[in-house]
XYZ file of C-alpha atoms in Angstrom:
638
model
C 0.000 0.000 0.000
C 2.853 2.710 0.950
C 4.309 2.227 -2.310
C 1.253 2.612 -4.424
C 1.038 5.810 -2.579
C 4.048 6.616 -3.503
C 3.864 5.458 -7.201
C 0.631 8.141 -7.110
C 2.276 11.241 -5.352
C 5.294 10.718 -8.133
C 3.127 10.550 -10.944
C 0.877 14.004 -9.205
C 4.231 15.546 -9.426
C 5.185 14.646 -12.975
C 1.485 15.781 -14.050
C 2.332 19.144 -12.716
C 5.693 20.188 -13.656
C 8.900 21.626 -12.261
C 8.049 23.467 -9.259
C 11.133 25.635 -9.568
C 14.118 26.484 -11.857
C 17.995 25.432 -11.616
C 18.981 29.363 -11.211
C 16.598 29.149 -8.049
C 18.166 26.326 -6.663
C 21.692 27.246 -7.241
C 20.911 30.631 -5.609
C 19.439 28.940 -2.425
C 21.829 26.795 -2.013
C 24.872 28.946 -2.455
C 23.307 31.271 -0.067
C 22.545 28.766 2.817
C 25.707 26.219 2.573
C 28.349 26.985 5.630
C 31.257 26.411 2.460
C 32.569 29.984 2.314
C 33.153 29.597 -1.085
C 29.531 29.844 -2.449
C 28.404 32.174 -0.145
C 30.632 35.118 -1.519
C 29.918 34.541 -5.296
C 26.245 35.475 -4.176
C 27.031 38.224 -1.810
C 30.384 40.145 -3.222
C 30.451 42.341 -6.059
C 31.247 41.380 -9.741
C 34.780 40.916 -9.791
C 34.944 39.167 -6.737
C 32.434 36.940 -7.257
C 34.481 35.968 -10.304
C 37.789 35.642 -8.109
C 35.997 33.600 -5.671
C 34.331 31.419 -8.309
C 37.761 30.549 -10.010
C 39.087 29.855 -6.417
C 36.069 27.541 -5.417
C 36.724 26.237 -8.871
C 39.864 25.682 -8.077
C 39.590 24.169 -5.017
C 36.769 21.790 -5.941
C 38.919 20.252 -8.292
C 41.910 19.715 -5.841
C 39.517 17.633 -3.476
C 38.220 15.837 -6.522
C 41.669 14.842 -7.203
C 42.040 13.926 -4.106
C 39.042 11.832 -3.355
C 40.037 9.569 -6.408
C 43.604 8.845 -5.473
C 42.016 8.034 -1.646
C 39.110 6.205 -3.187
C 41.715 4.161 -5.384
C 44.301 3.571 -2.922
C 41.666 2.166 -0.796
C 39.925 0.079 -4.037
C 43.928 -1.736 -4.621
C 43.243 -3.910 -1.494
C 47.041 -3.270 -0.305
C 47.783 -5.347 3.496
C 50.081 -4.982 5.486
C 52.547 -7.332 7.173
C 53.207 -7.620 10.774
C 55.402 -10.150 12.356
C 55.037 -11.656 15.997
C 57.532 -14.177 18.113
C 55.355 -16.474 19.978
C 56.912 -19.247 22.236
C 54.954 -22.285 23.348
C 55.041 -26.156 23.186
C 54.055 -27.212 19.407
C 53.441 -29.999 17.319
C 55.866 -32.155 15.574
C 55.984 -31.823 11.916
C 55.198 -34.937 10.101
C 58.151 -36.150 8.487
C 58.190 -38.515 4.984
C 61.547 -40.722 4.217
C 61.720 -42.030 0.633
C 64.902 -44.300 -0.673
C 66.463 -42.406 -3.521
C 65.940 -45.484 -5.901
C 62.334 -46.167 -6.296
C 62.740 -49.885 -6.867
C 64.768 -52.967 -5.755
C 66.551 -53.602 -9.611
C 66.246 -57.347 -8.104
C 63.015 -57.092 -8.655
C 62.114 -55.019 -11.700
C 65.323 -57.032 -13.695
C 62.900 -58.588 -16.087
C 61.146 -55.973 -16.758
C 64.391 -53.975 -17.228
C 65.966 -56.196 -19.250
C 65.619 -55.229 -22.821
C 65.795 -51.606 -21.719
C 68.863 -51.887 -20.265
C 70.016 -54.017 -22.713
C 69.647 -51.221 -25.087
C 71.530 -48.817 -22.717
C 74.649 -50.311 -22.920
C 74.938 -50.365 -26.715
C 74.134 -46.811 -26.550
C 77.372 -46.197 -24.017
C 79.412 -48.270 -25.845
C 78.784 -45.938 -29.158
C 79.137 -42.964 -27.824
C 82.101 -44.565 -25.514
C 83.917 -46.243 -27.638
C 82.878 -46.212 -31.380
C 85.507 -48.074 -32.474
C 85.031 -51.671 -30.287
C 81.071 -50.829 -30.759
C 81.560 -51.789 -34.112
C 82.142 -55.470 -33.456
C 79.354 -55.755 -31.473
C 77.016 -54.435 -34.208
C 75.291 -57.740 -34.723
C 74.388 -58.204 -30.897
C 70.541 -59.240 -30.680
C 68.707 -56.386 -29.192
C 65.056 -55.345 -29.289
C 64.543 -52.335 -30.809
C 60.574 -51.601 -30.265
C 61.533 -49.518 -27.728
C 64.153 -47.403 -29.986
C 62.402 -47.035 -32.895
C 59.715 -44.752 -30.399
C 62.202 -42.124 -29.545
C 65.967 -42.889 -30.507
C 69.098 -40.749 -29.907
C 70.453 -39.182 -32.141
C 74.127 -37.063 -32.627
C 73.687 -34.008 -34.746
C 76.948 -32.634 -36.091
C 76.778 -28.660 -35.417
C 79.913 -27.792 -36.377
C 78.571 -25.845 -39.585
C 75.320 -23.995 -38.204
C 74.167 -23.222 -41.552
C 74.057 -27.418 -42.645
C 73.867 -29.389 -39.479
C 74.285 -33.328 -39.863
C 72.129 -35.734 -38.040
C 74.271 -38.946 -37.091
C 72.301 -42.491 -36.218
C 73.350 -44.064 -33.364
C 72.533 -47.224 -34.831
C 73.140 -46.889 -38.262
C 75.951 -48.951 -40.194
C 78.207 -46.219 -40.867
C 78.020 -45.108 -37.478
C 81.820 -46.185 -37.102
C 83.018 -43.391 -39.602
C 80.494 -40.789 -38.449
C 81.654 -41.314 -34.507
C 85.246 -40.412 -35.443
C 84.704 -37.382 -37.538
C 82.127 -36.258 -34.759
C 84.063 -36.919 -31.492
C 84.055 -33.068 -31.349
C 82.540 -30.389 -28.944
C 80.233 -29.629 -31.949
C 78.461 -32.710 -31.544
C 75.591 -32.629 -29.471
C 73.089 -35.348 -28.529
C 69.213 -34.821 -29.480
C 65.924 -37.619 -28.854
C 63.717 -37.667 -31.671
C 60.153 -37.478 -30.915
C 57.845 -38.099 -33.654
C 54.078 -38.031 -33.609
C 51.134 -39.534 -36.905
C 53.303 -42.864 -37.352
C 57.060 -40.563 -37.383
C 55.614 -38.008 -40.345
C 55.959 -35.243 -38.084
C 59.131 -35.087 -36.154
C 61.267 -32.728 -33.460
C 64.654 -33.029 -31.776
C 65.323 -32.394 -27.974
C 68.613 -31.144 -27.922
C 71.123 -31.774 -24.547
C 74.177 -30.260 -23.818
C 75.634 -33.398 -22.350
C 75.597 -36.933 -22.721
C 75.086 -37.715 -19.542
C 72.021 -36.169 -19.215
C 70.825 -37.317 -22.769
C 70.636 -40.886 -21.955
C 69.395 -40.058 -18.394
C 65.991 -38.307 -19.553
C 66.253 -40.953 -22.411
C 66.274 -43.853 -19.947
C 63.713 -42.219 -17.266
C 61.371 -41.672 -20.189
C 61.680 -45.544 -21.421
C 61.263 -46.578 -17.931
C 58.167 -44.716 -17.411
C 56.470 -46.481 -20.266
C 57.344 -49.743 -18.835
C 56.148 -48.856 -15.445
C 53.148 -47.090 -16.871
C 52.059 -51.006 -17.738
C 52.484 -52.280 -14.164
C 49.571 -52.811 -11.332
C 49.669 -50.677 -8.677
C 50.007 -53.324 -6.402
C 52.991 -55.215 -8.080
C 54.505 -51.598 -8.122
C 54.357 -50.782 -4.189
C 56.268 -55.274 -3.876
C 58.929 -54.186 -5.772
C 59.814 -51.198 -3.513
C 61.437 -51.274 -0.560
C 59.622 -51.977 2.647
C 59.374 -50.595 5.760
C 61.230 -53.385 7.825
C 64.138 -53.406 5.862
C 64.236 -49.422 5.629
C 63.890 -48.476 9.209
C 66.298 -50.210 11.593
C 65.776 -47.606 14.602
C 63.477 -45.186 15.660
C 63.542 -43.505 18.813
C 61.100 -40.410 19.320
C 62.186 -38.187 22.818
C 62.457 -41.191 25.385
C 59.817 -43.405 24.021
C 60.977 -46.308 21.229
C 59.276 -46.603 17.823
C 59.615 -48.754 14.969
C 58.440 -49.275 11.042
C 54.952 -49.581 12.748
C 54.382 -46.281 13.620
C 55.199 -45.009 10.141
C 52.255 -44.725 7.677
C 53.301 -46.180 4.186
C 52.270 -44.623 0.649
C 53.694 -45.081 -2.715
C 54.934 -41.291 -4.093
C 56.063 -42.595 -8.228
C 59.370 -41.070 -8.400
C 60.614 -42.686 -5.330
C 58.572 -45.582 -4.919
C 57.436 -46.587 -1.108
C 57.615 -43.558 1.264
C 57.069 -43.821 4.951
C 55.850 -40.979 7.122
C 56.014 -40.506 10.520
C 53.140 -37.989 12.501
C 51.504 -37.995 9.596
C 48.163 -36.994 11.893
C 45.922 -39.115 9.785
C 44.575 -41.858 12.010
C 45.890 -40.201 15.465
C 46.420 -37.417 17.098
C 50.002 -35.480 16.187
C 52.274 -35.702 19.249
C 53.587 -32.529 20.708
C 57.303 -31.976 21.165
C 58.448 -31.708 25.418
C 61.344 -29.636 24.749
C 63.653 -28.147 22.187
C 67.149 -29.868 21.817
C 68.064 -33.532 19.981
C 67.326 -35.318 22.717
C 63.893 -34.518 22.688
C 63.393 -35.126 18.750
C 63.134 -38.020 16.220
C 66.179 -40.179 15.712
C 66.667 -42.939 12.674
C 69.107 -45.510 11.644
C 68.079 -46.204 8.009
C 69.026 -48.776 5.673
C 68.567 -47.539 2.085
C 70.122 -51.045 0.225
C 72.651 -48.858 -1.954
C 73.758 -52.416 -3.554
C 70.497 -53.237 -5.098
C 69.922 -49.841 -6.647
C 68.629 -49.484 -10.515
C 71.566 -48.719 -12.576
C 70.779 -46.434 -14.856
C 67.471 -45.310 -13.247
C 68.888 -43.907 -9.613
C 72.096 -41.900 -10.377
C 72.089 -40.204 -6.689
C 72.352 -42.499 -3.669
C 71.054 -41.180 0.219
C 67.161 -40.548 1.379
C 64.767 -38.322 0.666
C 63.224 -36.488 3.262
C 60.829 -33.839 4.171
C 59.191 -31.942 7.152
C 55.112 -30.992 6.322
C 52.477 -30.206 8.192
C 49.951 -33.127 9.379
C 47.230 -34.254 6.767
C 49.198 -32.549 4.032
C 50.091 -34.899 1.080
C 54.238 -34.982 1.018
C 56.164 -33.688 -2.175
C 59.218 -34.613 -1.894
C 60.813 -34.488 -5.359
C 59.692 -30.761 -5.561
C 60.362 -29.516 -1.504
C 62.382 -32.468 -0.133
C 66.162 -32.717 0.472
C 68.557 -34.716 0.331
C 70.376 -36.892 3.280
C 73.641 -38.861 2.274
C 74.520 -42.462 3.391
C 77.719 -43.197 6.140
C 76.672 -39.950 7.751
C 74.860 -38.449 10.543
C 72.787 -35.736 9.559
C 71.294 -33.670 12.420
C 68.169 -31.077 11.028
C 67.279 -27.999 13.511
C 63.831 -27.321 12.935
C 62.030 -23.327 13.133
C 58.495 -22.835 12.261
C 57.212 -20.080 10.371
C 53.100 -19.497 10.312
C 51.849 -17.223 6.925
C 48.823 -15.791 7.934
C 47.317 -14.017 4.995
C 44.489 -11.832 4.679
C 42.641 -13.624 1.463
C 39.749 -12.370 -0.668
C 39.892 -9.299 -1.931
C 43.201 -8.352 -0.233
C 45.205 -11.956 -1.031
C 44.470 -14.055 -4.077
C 44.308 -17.246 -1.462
C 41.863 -19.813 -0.494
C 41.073 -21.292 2.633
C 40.539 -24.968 1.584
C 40.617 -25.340 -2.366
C 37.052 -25.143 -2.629
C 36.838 -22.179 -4.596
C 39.851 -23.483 -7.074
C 38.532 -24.470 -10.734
C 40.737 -27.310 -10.277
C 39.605 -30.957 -9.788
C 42.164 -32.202 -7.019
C 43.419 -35.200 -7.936
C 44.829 -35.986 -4.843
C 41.653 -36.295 -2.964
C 41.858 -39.932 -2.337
C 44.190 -39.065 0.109
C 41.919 -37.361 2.204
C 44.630 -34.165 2.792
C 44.401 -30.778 3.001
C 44.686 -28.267 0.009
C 48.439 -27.217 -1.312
C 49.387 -24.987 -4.674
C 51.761 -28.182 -5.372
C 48.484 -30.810 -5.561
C 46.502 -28.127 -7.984
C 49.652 -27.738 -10.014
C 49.942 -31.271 -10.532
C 46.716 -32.001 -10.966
C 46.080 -28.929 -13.677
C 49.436 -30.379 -15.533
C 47.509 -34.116 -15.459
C 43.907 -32.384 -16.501
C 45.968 -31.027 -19.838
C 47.796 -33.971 -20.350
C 44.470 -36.031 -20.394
C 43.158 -33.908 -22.769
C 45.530 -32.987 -25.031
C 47.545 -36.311 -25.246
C 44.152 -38.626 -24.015
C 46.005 -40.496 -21.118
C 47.730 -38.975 -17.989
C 51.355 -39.612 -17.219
C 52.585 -42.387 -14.500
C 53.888 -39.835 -11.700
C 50.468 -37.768 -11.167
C 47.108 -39.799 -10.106
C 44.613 -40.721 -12.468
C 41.085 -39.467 -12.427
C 38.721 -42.286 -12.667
C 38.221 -43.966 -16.023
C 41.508 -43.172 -17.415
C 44.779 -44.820 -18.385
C 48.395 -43.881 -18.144
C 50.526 -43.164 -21.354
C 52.282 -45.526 -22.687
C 53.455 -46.415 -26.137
C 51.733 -49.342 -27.378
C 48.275 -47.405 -26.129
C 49.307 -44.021 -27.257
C 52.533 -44.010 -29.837
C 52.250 -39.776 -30.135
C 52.485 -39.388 -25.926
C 56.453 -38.640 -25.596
C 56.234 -36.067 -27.790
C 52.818 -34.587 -26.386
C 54.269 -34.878 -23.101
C 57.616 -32.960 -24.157
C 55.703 -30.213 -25.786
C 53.101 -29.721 -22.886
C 55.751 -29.659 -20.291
C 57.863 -27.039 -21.890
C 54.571 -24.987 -22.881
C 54.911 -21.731 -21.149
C 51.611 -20.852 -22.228
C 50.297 -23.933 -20.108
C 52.424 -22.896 -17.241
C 50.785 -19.530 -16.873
C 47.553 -21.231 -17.052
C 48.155 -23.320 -14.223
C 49.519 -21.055 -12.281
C 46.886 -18.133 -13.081
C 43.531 -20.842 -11.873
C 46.279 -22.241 -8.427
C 45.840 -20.253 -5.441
C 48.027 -20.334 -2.256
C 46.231 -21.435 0.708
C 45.448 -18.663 3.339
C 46.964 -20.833 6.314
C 50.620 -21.862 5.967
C 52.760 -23.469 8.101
C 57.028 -23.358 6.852
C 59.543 -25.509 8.724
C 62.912 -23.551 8.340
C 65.928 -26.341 8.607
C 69.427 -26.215 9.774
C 71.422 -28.740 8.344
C 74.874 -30.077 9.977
C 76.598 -33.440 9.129
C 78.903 -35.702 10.204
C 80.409 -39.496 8.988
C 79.038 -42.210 10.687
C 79.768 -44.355 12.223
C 83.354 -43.751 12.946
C 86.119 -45.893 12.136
C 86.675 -47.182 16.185
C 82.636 -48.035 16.203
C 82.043 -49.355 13.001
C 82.671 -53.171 14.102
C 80.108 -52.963 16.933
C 77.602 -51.031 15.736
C 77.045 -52.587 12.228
C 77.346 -55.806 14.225
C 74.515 -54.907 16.329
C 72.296 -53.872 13.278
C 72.579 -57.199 11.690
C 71.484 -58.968 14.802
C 68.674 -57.083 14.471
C 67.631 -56.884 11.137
C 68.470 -60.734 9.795
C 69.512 -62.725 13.662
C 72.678 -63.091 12.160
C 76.307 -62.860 13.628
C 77.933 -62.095 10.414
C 77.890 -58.274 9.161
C 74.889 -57.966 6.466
C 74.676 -54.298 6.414
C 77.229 -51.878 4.691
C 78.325 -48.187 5.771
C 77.782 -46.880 2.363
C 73.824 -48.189 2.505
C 73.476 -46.607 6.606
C 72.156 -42.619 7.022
C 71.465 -41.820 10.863
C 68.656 -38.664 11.512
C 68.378 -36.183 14.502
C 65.224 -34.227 13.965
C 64.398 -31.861 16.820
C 63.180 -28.198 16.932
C 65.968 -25.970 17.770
C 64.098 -23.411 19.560
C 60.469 -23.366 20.733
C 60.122 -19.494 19.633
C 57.845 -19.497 16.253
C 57.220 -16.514 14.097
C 53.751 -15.408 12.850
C 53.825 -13.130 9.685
C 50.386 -11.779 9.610
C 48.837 -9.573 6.831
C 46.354 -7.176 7.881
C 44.322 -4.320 5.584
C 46.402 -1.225 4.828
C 43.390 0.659 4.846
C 39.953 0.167 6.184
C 36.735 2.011 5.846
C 37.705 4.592 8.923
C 40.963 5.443 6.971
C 39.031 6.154 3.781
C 36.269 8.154 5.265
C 38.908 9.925 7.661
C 40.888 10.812 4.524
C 37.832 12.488 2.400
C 36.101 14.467 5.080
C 39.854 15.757 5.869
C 40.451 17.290 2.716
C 37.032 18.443 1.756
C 37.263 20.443 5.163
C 41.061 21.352 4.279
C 39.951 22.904 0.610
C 36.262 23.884 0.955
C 35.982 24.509 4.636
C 33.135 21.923 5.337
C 31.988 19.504 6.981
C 30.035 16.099 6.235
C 26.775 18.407 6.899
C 27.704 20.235 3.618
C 28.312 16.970 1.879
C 24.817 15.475 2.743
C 23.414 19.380 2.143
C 25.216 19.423 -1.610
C 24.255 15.807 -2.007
C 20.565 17.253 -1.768
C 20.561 19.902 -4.180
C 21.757 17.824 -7.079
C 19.109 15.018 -6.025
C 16.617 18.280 -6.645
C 18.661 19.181 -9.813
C 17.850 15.572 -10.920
C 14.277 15.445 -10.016
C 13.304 18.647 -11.808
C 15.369 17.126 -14.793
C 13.191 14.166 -14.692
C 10.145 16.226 -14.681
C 10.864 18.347 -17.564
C 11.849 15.495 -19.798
C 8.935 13.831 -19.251
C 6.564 16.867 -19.729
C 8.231 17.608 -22.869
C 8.171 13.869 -23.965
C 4.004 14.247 -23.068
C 4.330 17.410 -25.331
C 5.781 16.338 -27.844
C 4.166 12.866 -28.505
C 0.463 13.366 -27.281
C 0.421 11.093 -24.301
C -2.786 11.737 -23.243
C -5.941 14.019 -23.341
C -6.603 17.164 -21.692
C -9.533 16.114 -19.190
C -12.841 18.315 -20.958
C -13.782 21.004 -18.867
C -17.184 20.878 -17.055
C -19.659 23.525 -16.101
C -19.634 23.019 -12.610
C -15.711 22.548 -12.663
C -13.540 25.794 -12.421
C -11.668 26.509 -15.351
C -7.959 28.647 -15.576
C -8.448 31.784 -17.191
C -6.727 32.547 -19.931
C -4.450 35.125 -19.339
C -2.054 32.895 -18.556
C -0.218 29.394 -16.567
C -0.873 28.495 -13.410
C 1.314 30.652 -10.643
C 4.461 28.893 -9.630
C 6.309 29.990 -5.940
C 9.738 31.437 -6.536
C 12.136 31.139 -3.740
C 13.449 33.986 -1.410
C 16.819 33.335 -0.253
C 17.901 35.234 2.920
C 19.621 38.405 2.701
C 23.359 38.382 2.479
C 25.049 39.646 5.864
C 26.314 43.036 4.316
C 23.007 44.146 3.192
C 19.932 45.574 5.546
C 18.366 42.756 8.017
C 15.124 40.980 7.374
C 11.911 43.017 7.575
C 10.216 41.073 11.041
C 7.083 40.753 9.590
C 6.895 38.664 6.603
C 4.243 36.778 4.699
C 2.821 32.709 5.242
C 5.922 30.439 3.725
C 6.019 27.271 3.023
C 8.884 25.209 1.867
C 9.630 22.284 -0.962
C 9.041 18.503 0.399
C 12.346 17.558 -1.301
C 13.977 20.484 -0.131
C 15.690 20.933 3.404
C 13.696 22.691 5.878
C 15.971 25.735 5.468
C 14.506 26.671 2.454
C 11.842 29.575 2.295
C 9.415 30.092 -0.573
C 7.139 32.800 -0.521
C 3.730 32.801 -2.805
C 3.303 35.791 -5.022
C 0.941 34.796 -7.751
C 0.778 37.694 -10.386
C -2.437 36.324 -11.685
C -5.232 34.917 -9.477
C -5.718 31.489 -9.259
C -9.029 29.481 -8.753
C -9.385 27.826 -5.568
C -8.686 24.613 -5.989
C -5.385 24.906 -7.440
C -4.156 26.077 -4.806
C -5.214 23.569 -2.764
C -3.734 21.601 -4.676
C -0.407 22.681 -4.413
C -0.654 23.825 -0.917
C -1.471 19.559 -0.430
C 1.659 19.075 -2.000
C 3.613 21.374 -0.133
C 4.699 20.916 3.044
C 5.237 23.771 4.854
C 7.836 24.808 7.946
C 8.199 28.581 8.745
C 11.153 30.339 9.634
């Protein structure tokens, strides 16, 4: 009901047309703002009134100016970072131990065997070119070649480089006139049955048939069951001969086992998933995580695991451990003691931090779900890189999970993968993609680590100790275990003192509001009053604009019909329009005072009740039209 009667007193108001004109309003409000500006280009003389019009001009502009570089600075969402020292008992991180070589090569041999087969002839070319020769005719299977061989390409003369066949039969001639730094080493890969073909160029040979050899061994591992995968890895019992956590033992039991594809079986201790994560007493090695580890150095994969030691990394609990990307390394015969300081990233997120609080607002299915952790940038980077690979090669590759339904690349199932895989991984464009849809997670927790080392055991220990170890591991009095294969861990926190960077808003609401009132008072010599007052007069300056476009649309296009005049209905006369009120401002200070008696005033209902109109019709009006507008008026006198 209230905004029917609304709807009706608008349209009564467009029906009757402007009350009053722009100059009117200007004038009033000029004259009854406390900004000193407008005052004085009413009340001063001519030239002043121009001089104080240019300076109110002036000025006007200058908060303007002002205003938008406030309104802006407070629109870029800029925090700022505070940082606290907190001390307190904490959690201990979670800590994941991978063996540098994924697999046991006694048990992945067969599968191996052709591949490896294949390896050698390719060291004895580029070795020794001239004994390689004689072994030309060696049986070897070539499948695997023929998907992505080596090749040498002769740079010596930029402008007509020479591409040399490992394998060819004049590869005996070609090796001697090539044993030169010119020669570099380049993998073909070839896509629609080899018609369309690139080169990956190396700068070594060394790490030519390394990438060569990972590649071929992730097609042949591609092939394998998961669980056949996690039996030829090395297990827990044979990994972890000692574990000793403050003053209470542990073993391979209290470490929670999960199979991470570049280093096969991975064990993590405090991982938080199944029970609660146990707080550290004190600060100091004896109150941290010790391990003797075994990492079976003999029985490592030749040409697969170039880099012998463990793999380790400190994480938060229920966060999914990547090593090969945030890990480090710990070498074998040593004892390598980590000092452990905790850094907590607070940030501010939406709109002042492009981060997320738990991946649920990241268009980016999480392919590491199944492991029931919390959200990282490394899991949506991975998982983005395996959503392109899926659908721009059609299979995902072996060290990323697999959404449901689909199949790792291999090349019996997918000949064109290597090079689909080469091209997306060195696609910038996808990259920046990735990166641009990944957010960082609002809540971070950073373990800072001190690293010292030293060998162990030493040379008067050695008997004993390994002695001891081998009673332990196999019940046998005989030595089993080697110094190279042995890495001892101290993991403790080295202080209990953590550090909180924070981010907090640069500038809030107060700050911006603070800012614009400032320097409209500093410039115009006002006050929010004025604002609200000038906000007014421009609402009126829009109203009346309203009203006159929409009389002169009525005019001009015959809206509707004058209602017939009746006998017993008053009629205008025609000498002329209806009166309209014109407005009275008060008298400037300088000039005489206000008369004391004055006539009946009423004022505008859109106006502010400092505004007086006085009614001097120059023509009478009939009675009910003024009624009319005296019911539309309402009326405060001054």
């Amino acid at each position: 009901m209230h905004v029917k009667k609304y709807l009706l007193k608008c349209l009564h108001r467009l029906q009757k047309g402007p009350g009053y004109t722009y100059k009117e309003l200007l004038v009033w409000y000029c004259d009854n703002t406390n900004t000193h500006g407008p005052k004085r280009i009413i009340c001063e003389g001519p030239k002043k009134k121009a001089m104080w019009f240019l300076i109110t001009l002036l000025f006007a502009a200058l908060v303007c100016w002002q205003w938008g570089v406030f309104i802006n600075t407070y629109l870029s969402w800029e925090v700022s970072v505070s940082l606290s020292v907190g001390f307190k008992a904490m959690d201990f991180p979670a800590v994941t131990i991978c063996n540098a070589s994924p697999f046991k090569y006694s048990k992945v041999k067969h599968l191996l065997k052709d591949l490896d087969e294949l390896m050698e002839a390719v060291l004895e070319r580029i070795l020794a070119p001239e004994s390689s020769h004689a072994n030309a005719t060696r049986a070897l299977n070539f499948t695997i070649w023929n998907y992505t061989p080596l090749f040498l390409i002769d740079e010596r003369n930029p402008h007509d480089p020479v591409v040399l066949d490992l394998f060819a039969d004049n590869h005996n001639d070609s090796a001697i006139i090539c044993n030169d730094p010119g020669c570099k080493m380049a993998m073909r890969l070839c896509r629609l049955n080899g018609t369309e073909c690139t080169f990956q160029n190396f700068t070594s040979a060394t790490q030519a048939v390394t990438e060569w050899y990972v590649l071929q061994a992730t097609n042949i591992f591609a092939q394998v069951p998961f669980q056949e995968l996690v039996q030829m890895g090395y297990p827990a019992e044979q990994v972890i001969l000692s574990c000793l956590f403050g003053a209470e033992p542990c073993n391979y039991r209290n470490f929670t086992s999960i199979f991470y594809p570049p280093y096969g079986n991975c064990y993590i201790f405090n991982w938080g998933m199944m029970e609660k994560a146990l707080p550290s007493a004190n600060p100091g090695t004896e109150f941290g995580l010790k391990l003797i580890l075994d990492i079976g150095e003999e029985d490592y994969v030749p040409f697969l695991a170039s880099t012998a030691g463990v793999r380790l990394l400190l994480h938060e609990q229920r966060s999914y451990p990547f090593i090969r990307e945030e890990g480090i390394y710990a070498m074998s015969a040593t004892e390598t003691s980590i000092g452990v300081l905790v850094d907590k990233l607070q940030r501010k997120g939406e709109p002042y931090s492009p981060c997320t609080m738990n991946g649920s607002d990241v268009p980016i299915q999480n392919f590491y779900s199944n492991y029931n952790t919390t959200y990282s940038i490394q899991a949506c980077l991975h998982s983005c890189f395996q959503d392109h690979m899926i659908r721009n090669c059609s299979c995902g590759h072996y060290l990323y999970p697999l959404p449901p339904g689909e199949k790792y690349c291999n090349n019996w199932d997918f000949p064109d993968w290597a090079r689909c895989y080469s091209a997306l991984q060195m696609s910038l464009a996808q990259r920046e993609t990735c990166i641009g849809l990944c957010k960082e997670s609002c809540n971070d927790t950073q373990y800072k680590m001190t690293i010292s080392m030293a060998d162990w055991p030493s040379e008067a220990s050695e008997d004993w100790i390994f002695h001891v170890l081998s009673q332990e591991r196999d019940q046998s009095t005989n030595i089993t275990l080697s110094k190279k294969g042995i890495v001892k861990l101290n993991i403790y926190f080295q202080e209990f003192n953590y550090r909180t960077i924070e981010e907090s808003a640069a500038n809030n609401i107060v700050w911006l509001l603070s800012n614009l009132g400032g320097q409209f008072g500093f410039w115009m010599g006002g006050s929010v009053l004025c604002l609200i007052e000038f906000a007014e007069i421009i609402i009126d300056f829009v109203w009346i604009t309203i009203i006159k476009l929409v009389g002169f649309a009525k005019s001009s296009r015959h809206w509707w019909r004058p209602t017939p005049t009746s006998a017993s209905s008053p009629t205008r006369p025609a000498t002329g329009p209806a009166p309209r009120p014109t407005l009275t401002s008060r008298p400037c200070p300088s000039r005489a005072p206000r008369p004391r008696t004055m006539t009946p005033c009423v004022c505008s209902p859109w106006m502010s009740s400092s505004l007086t109109v006085r009614v001097t019709p120059s023509n009478p009006a009939p009675a009910h039209a003024g009624q009319l507008r005296d019911s539309k008026l309402r009326s405060r006198c001054h």
